[in-house]
Amino acid sequence: MAQGRLKKVFPGGNTSQGFYSFYDYIIEADATRIFVIKGGPGVGKSTFMRKIGEAMLEKGYNVEFHCCSSDNNSLDGVVIPAIGVALLDGTAPHVVDPKNPGAVDEIVHLGDYWDEENLRRHKKEILASNREVGRLFRRAYSYLAAAKLFLDEVESYYQDTQALDTGGLDKLCLELVHEIFDGQERQTEKPRARHLFATAITPLGPVSHLETIVGHLGKRYIISGDDGTGKTTLVARLKDAAMMRGFHVEAYHCALTPSQVEHLVIPALDVAIINSVEPHFYQPKPQDTVIDTMQFVNPVLNEQYLAEKTTAREMYRRCMELAVEYIARAKAEHDHMETYYIPAMDFTAIAARRQAILQRILGYAAEQGKGN
């Protein structure tokens, strides 16, 4: 049996607006089953989900790993799309509770397998560690908010100099709409947009899983160009065009500015539109179309504005570096907090519970008669 395909995304991110969650888009509310995993740090939630995901991959199912933006080795969720099953970390900062208890959702509480007395002995240390994690994230989010302000300054350069040919950009957008959609039948009368992150600001810096999302698709439109030259505007317009024409879309948002869509996937057309910019530069494949928005920029330069733009970009990068430092410190403190929980856990019992849930998931697959 062929191995399933693994797709990695981020359902939440450390952004200029603080922690930003797209958890509601991990899976539809009418899923076959949603297992909400509860418990403290270090109790094995991520391992629990990962091992089930890996087992389903080995059985040939395509699987989504929903990665944690605050821990590069951890998962916030696992989805098996073909059978409509998800496992979600239901703890802070992305608290999840069953919306349709029993019918769809159920809680798997790994706290059932800990030694409460052991944890109570370290109550003071755990509370202090939790407070410190919160403080460090507040500092990180302050620097991410500042980074956004400086990036806005960078992007304003082309507007302030009136160097961007917006008419040319409009014409390009129309041409792309015709090329992508002409002759295509509507997929549905009720198109949906699924919102996630392809990139996140993590303890190791910006990390992108874009290749796992778009690498297998038949066609990619790769948009390159400087910040402020209309790339995200182009992606947003193509998203609207797809939905108006009745196509479901996957919208992947900017890690720093979550209101902006950086990348778009139209699954039914096997097409992606990619904003190729740091930290997710994308290497074109032979069948891809590359569009450089710098073709719409008047080369006339204002030296004073250009110097200001360079300074703003340097400040943006410094703020990002400081934000990542604080996120890394928060991760280290969180790891320290886990040392109080790990010795208190009965991991043998948790492994048995995991195997029981895996068998239930395989049972759902058998009921539906579905492969990958």
mmCIF file of N, CA, C and O in Angstrom, residues 81-141:
data_model
loop_
_atom_site.group_PDB
_atom_site.id
_atom_site.type_symbol
_atom_site.label_atom_id
_atom_site.label_comp_id
_atom_site.label_asym_id
_atom_site.label_seq_id
_atom_site.Cartn_x
_atom_site.Cartn_y
_atom_site.Cartn_z
ATOM 1 N N PRO A 81 -8.647 13.827 6.145
ATOM 2 C CA PRO A 81 -9.767 14.411 5.397
ATOM 3 C C PRO A 81 -10.721 13.384 4.783
ATOM 4 O O PRO A 81 -11.938 13.596 4.779
ATOM 5 N N ALA A 82 -10.205 12.272 4.269
ATOM 6 C CA ALA A 82 -11.043 11.323 3.538
ATOM 7 C C ALA A 82 -12.150 10.738 4.393
ATOM 8 O O ALA A 82 -13.223 10.400 3.881
ATOM 9 N N ILE A 83 -11.916 10.632 5.715
ATOM 10 C CA ILE A 83 -12.953 10.052 6.582
ATOM 11 C C ILE A 83 -13.527 11.074 7.559
ATOM 12 O O ILE A 83 -14.348 10.735 8.407
ATOM 13 N N GLY A 84 -13.101 12.324 7.447
ATOM 14 C CA GLY A 84 -13.688 13.383 8.262
ATOM 15 C C GLY A 84 -13.387 13.265 9.741
ATOM 16 O O GLY A 84 -14.255 13.513 10.584
ATOM 17 N N VAL A 85 -12.149 12.898 10.071
ATOM 18 C CA VAL A 85 -11.757 12.726 11.467
ATOM 19 C C VAL A 85 -10.643 13.709 11.812
ATOM 20 O O VAL A 85 -9.714 13.917 11.019
ATOM 21 N N ALA A 86 -10.736 14.315 12.989
ATOM 22 C CA ALA A 86 -9.700 15.225 13.463
ATOM 23 C C ALA A 86 -9.400 14.955 14.925
ATOM 24 O O ALA A 86 -10.278 14.534 15.691
ATOM 25 N N LEU A 87 -8.139 15.187 15.293
ATOM 26 C CA LEU A 87 -7.723 15.215 16.690
ATOM 27 C C LEU A 87 -7.171 16.610 16.941
ATOM 28 O O LEU A 87 -6.324 17.088 16.175
ATOM 29 N N LEU A 88 -7.641 17.285 17.993
ATOM 30 C CA LEU A 88 -7.257 18.670 18.247
ATOM 31 C C LEU A 88 -6.745 18.834 19.665
ATOM 32 O O LEU A 88 -7.314 18.269 20.612
ATOM 33 N N ASP A 89 -5.685 19.621 19.810
ATOM 34 C CA ASP A 89 -5.239 20.048 21.131
ATOM 35 C C ASP A 89 -6.216 21.116 21.613
ATOM 36 O O ASP A 89 -6.313 22.191 21.018
ATOM 37 N N GLY A 90 -6.924 20.821 22.683
ATOM 38 C CA GLY A 90 -7.968 21.731 23.147
ATOM 39 C C GLY A 90 -7.561 22.605 24.303
ATOM 40 O O GLY A 90 -8.416 23.115 25.036
ATOM 41 N N THR A 91 -6.243 22.840 24.496
ATOM 42 C CA THR A 91 -5.774 23.640 25.625
ATOM 43 C C THR A 91 -5.338 25.030 25.168
ATOM 44 O O THR A 91 -5.164 25.283 23.979
ATOM 45 N N ALA A 92 -5.143 25.937 26.134
ATOM 46 C CA ALA A 92 -4.743 27.315 25.837
ATOM 47 C C ALA A 92 -3.443 27.330 25.033
ATOM 48 O O ALA A 92 -2.592 26.459 25.215
ATOM 49 N N PRO A 93 -3.254 28.310 24.112
ATOM 50 C CA PRO A 93 -4.100 29.493 23.901
ATOM 51 C C PRO A 93 -5.245 29.284 22.924
ATOM 52 O O PRO A 93 -5.918 30.224 22.533
ATOM 53 N N HIS A 94 -5.448 28.017 22.507
ATOM 54 C CA HIS A 94 -6.497 27.730 21.521
ATOM 55 C C HIS A 94 -7.491 26.751 22.149
ATOM 56 O O HIS A 94 -7.606 25.603 21.723
ATOM 57 N N VAL A 95 -8.165 27.224 23.186
ATOM 58 C CA VAL A 95 -9.105 26.372 23.915
ATOM 59 C C VAL A 95 -10.227 25.916 22.975
ATOM 60 O O VAL A 95 -10.852 26.723 22.285
ATOM 61 N N VAL A 96 -10.438 24.592 22.940
ATOM 62 C CA VAL A 96 -11.496 24.002 22.114
ATOM 63 C C VAL A 96 -12.375 23.159 23.018
ATOM 64 O O VAL A 96 -11.875 22.349 23.798
ATOM 65 N N ASP A 97 -13.677 23.349 22.920
ATOM 66 C CA ASP A 97 -14.635 22.520 23.632
ATOM 67 C C ASP A 97 -15.621 21.946 22.621
ATOM 68 O O ASP A 97 -15.865 22.553 21.572
ATOM 69 N N PRO A 98 -16.176 20.772 22.912
ATOM 70 C CA PRO A 98 -17.115 20.161 21.973
ATOM 71 C C PRO A 98 -18.288 21.074 21.642
ATOM 72 O O PRO A 98 -18.894 21.669 22.529
ATOM 73 N N LYS A 99 -18.587 21.181 20.339
ATOM 74 C CA LYS A 99 -19.741 21.963 19.891
ATOM 75 C C LYS A 99 -20.964 21.068 19.711
ATOM 76 O O LYS A 99 -22.102 21.506 19.844
ATOM 77 N N ASN A 100 -20.717 19.816 19.374
ATOM 78 C CA ASN A 100 -21.792 18.823 19.221
ATOM 79 C C ASN A 100 -21.388 17.577 20.003
ATOM 80 O O ASN A 100 -21.056 16.538 19.409
ATOM 81 N N PRO A 101 -21.402 17.674 21.347
ATOM 82 C CA PRO A 101 -20.867 16.595 22.184
ATOM 83 C C PRO A 101 -21.545 15.256 21.905
ATOM 84 O O PRO A 101 -22.778 15.170 21.797
ATOM 85 N N GLY A 102 -20.721 14.243 21.774
ATOM 86 C CA GLY A 102 -21.258 12.903 21.545
ATOM 87 C C GLY A 102 -21.584 12.632 20.097
ATOM 88 O O GLY A 102 -21.176 11.623 19.528
ATOM 89 N N ALA A 103 -22.325 13.536 19.468
ATOM 90 C CA ALA A 103 -22.714 13.344 18.070
ATOM 91 C C ALA A 103 -21.511 13.459 17.144
ATOM 92 O O ALA A 103 -21.373 12.706 16.176
ATOM 93 N N VAL A 104 -20.636 14.435 17.440
ATOM 94 C CA VAL A 104 -19.442 14.653 16.620
ATOM 95 C C VAL A 104 -18.191 14.679 17.505
ATOM 96 O O VAL A 104 -17.198 14.014 17.224
ATOM 97 N N ASP A 105 -18.233 15.478 18.567
ATOM 98 C CA ASP A 105 -17.042 15.752 19.375
ATOM 99 C C ASP A 105 -17.028 14.927 20.662
ATOM 100 O O ASP A 105 -18.080 14.625 21.227
ATOM 101 N N GLU A 106 -15.820 14.647 21.113
ATOM 102 C CA GLU A 106 -15.652 14.069 22.444
ATOM 103 C C GLU A 106 -14.315 14.527 23.010
ATOM 104 O O GLU A 106 -13.373 14.826 22.264
ATOM 105 N N ILE A 107 -14.233 14.590 24.343
ATOM 106 C CA ILE A 107 -13.003 14.984 25.012
ATOM 107 C C ILE A 107 -12.203 13.744 25.393
ATOM 108 O O ILE A 107 -12.751 12.773 25.922
ATOM 109 N N VAL A 108 -10.924 13.782 25.089
ATOM 110 C CA VAL A 108 -9.977 12.771 25.568
ATOM 111 C C VAL A 108 -9.083 13.492 26.578
ATOM 112 O O VAL A 108 -8.236 14.306 26.199
ATOM 113 N N HIS A 109 -9.288 13.230 27.853
ATOM 114 C CA HIS A 109 -8.584 13.983 28.893
ATOM 115 C C HIS A 109 -7.392 13.178 29.392
ATOM 116 O O HIS A 109 -7.547 12.200 30.143
ATOM 117 N N LEU A 110 -6.194 13.592 28.982
ATOM 118 C CA LEU A 110 -4.998 12.871 29.400
ATOM 119 C C LEU A 110 -4.664 13.143 30.868
ATOM 120 O O LEU A 110 -3.807 12.478 31.441
ATOM 121 N N GLY A 111 -5.377 14.098 31.463
ATOM 122 C CA GLY A 111 -5.254 14.313 32.906
ATOM 123 C C GLY A 111 -5.757 13.122 33.716
ATOM 124 O O GLY A 111 -5.452 13.007 34.908
ATOM 125 N N ASP A 112 -6.513 12.231 33.069
ATOM 126 C CA ASP A 112 -6.950 11.011 33.745
ATOM 127 C C ASP A 112 -5.764 10.112 34.101
ATOM 128 O O ASP A 112 -5.910 9.182 34.909
ATOM 129 N N TYR A 113 -4.615 10.392 33.473
ATOM 130 C CA TYR A 113 -3.472 9.493 33.626
ATOM 131 C C TYR A 113 -2.300 10.165 34.358
ATOM 132 O O TYR A 113 -1.159 9.768 34.195
ATOM 133 N N TRP A 114 -2.589 11.197 35.140
ATOM 134 C CA TRP A 114 -1.501 11.811 35.890
ATOM 135 C C TRP A 114 -1.661 11.584 37.389
ATOM 136 O O TRP A 114 -2.743 11.281 37.892
ATOM 137 N N ASP A 115 -0.552 11.746 38.099
ATOM 138 C CA ASP A 115 -0.502 11.614 39.554
ATOM 139 C C ASP A 115 -0.743 13.010 40.128
ATOM 140 O O ASP A 115 0.168 13.842 40.163
ATOM 141 N N GLU A 116 -1.946 13.247 40.582
ATOM 142 C CA GLU A 116 -2.321 14.583 41.036
ATOM 143 C C GLU A 116 -1.475 15.051 42.213
ATOM 144 O O GLU A 116 -1.072 16.226 42.274
ATOM 145 N N GLU A 117 -1.187 14.155 43.132
ATOM 146 C CA GLU A 117 -0.402 14.552 44.301
ATOM 147 C C GLU A 117 0.997 15.013 43.900
ATOM 148 O O GLU A 117 1.539 15.976 44.460
ATOM 149 N N ASN A 118 1.569 14.335 42.929
ATOM 150 C CA ASN A 118 2.886 14.721 42.416
ATOM 151 C C ASN A 118 2.852 16.145 41.879
ATOM 152 O O ASN A 118 3.743 16.955 42.152
ATOM 153 N N LEU A 119 1.817 16.486 41.127
ATOM 154 C CA LEU A 119 1.698 17.827 40.541
ATOM 155 C C LEU A 119 1.416 18.885 41.602
ATOM 156 O O LEU A 119 1.938 20.007 41.538
ATOM 157 N N ARG A 120 0.599 18.536 42.608
ATOM 158 C CA ARG A 120 0.267 19.506 43.653
ATOM 159 C C ARG A 120 1.497 19.924 44.443
ATOM 160 O O ARG A 120 1.576 21.056 44.913
ATOM 161 N N ARG A 121 2.471 19.030 44.540
ATOM 162 C CA ARG A 121 3.701 19.368 45.253
ATOM 163 C C ARG A 121 4.488 20.467 44.538
ATOM 164 O O ARG A 121 5.310 21.149 45.147
ATOM 165 N N HIS A 122 4.240 20.630 43.223
ATOM 166 C CA HIS A 122 4.956 21.636 42.441
ATOM 167 C C HIS A 122 4.031 22.776 41.995
ATOM 168 O O HIS A 122 4.330 23.479 41.030
ATOM 169 N N LYS A 123 2.936 22.951 42.725
ATOM 170 C CA LYS A 123 1.946 23.965 42.343
ATOM 171 C C LYS A 123 2.572 25.349 42.212
ATOM 172 O O LYS A 123 2.345 26.061 41.216
ATOM 173 N N LYS A 124 3.359 25.755 43.196
ATOM 174 C CA LYS A 124 3.954 27.093 43.190
ATOM 175 C C LYS A 124 4.833 27.296 41.960
ATOM 176 O O LYS A 124 4.754 28.326 41.276
ATOM 177 N N GLU A 125 5.685 26.306 41.653
ATOM 178 C CA GLU A 125 6.592 26.414 40.506
ATOM 179 C C GLU A 125 5.832 26.439 39.185
ATOM 180 O O GLU A 125 6.180 27.190 38.262
ATOM 181 N N ILE A 126 4.782 25.628 39.082
ATOM 182 C CA ILE A 126 3.994 25.579 37.845
ATOM 183 C C ILE A 126 3.295 26.914 37.592
ATOM 184 O O ILE A 126 3.298 27.439 36.473
ATOM 185 N N LEU A 127 2.728 27.495 38.659
ATOM 186 C CA LEU A 127 2.047 28.789 38.504
ATOM 187 C C LEU A 127 3.033 29.879 38.102
ATOM 188 O O LEU A 127 2.738 30.717 37.233
ATOM 189 N N ALA A 128 4.203 29.875 38.704
ATOM 190 C CA ALA A 128 5.219 30.883 38.375
ATOM 191 C C ALA A 128 5.687 30.721 36.929
ATOM 192 O O ALA A 128 5.880 31.710 36.205
ATOM 193 N N SER A 129 5.884 29.493 36.508
ATOM 194 C CA SER A 129 6.336 29.227 35.139
ATOM 195 C C SER A 129 5.278 29.664 34.128
ATOM 196 O O SER A 129 5.590 30.270 33.090
ATOM 197 N N ASN A 130 4.035 29.399 34.445
ATOM 198 C CA ASN A 130 2.935 29.802 33.556
ATOM 199 C C ASN A 130 2.884 31.317 33.399
ATOM 200 O O ASN A 130 2.673 31.844 32.308
ATOM 201 N N ARG A 131 3.073 32.032 34.512
ATOM 202 C CA ARG A 131 3.075 33.498 34.456
ATOM 203 C C ARG A 131 4.211 34.009 33.580
ATOM 204 O O ARG A 131 4.051 34.951 32.809
ATOM 205 N N GLU A 132 5.391 33.387 33.717
ATOM 206 C CA GLU A 132 6.541 33.824 32.935
ATOM 207 C C GLU A 132 6.333 33.574 31.440
ATOM 208 O O GLU A 132 6.705 34.409 30.607
ATOM 209 N N VAL A 133 5.730 32.456 31.091
ATOM 210 C CA VAL A 133 5.417 32.186 29.673
ATOM 211 C C VAL A 133 4.510 33.282 29.129
ATOM 212 O O VAL A 133 4.738 33.817 28.037
ATOM 213 N N GLY A 134 3.491 33.653 29.891
ATOM 214 C CA GLY A 134 2.581 34.715 29.458
ATOM 215 C C GLY A 134 3.296 36.044 29.287
ATOM 216 O O GLY A 134 3.061 36.777 28.314
ATOM 217 N N ARG A 135 4.188 36.364 30.223
ATOM 218 C CA ARG A 135 4.934 37.631 30.135
ATOM 219 C C ARG A 135 5.807 37.667 28.884
ATOM 220 O O ARG A 135 5.850 38.671 28.163
ATOM 221 N N LEU A 136 6.503 36.576 28.603
ATOM 222 C CA LEU A 136 7.402 36.532 27.450
ATOM 223 C C LEU A 136 6.627 36.659 26.139
ATOM 224 O O LEU A 136 7.071 37.332 25.206
ATOM 225 N N PHE A 137 5.462 36.033 26.065
ATOM 226 C CA PHE A 137 4.657 36.161 24.848
ATOM 227 C C PHE A 137 4.137 37.588 24.675
ATOM 228 O O PHE A 137 4.066 38.094 23.552
ATOM 229 N N ARG A 138 3.795 38.257 25.772
ATOM 230 C CA ARG A 138 3.363 39.660 25.659
ATOM 231 C C ARG A 138 4.480 40.519 25.078
ATOM 232 O O ARG A 138 4.236 41.389 24.235
ATOM 233 N N ARG A 139 5.717 40.301 25.519
ATOM 234 C CA ARG A 139 6.860 41.038 24.954
ATOM 235 C C ARG A 139 7.021 40.714 23.463
ATOM 236 O O ARG A 139 7.259 41.599 22.643
ATOM 237 N N ALA A 140 6.909 39.442 23.131
ATOM 238 C CA ALA A 140 7.052 39.039 21.725
ATOM 239 C C ALA A 140 6.002 39.729 20.859
ATOM 240 O O ALA A 140 6.316 40.252 19.773
ATOM 241 N N TYR A 141 4.772 39.773 21.337
ATOM 242 C CA TYR A 141 3.696 40.360 20.534
ATOM 243 C C TYR A 141 3.867 41.877 20.404
ATOM 244 O O TYR A 141 3.467 42.457 19.389
#
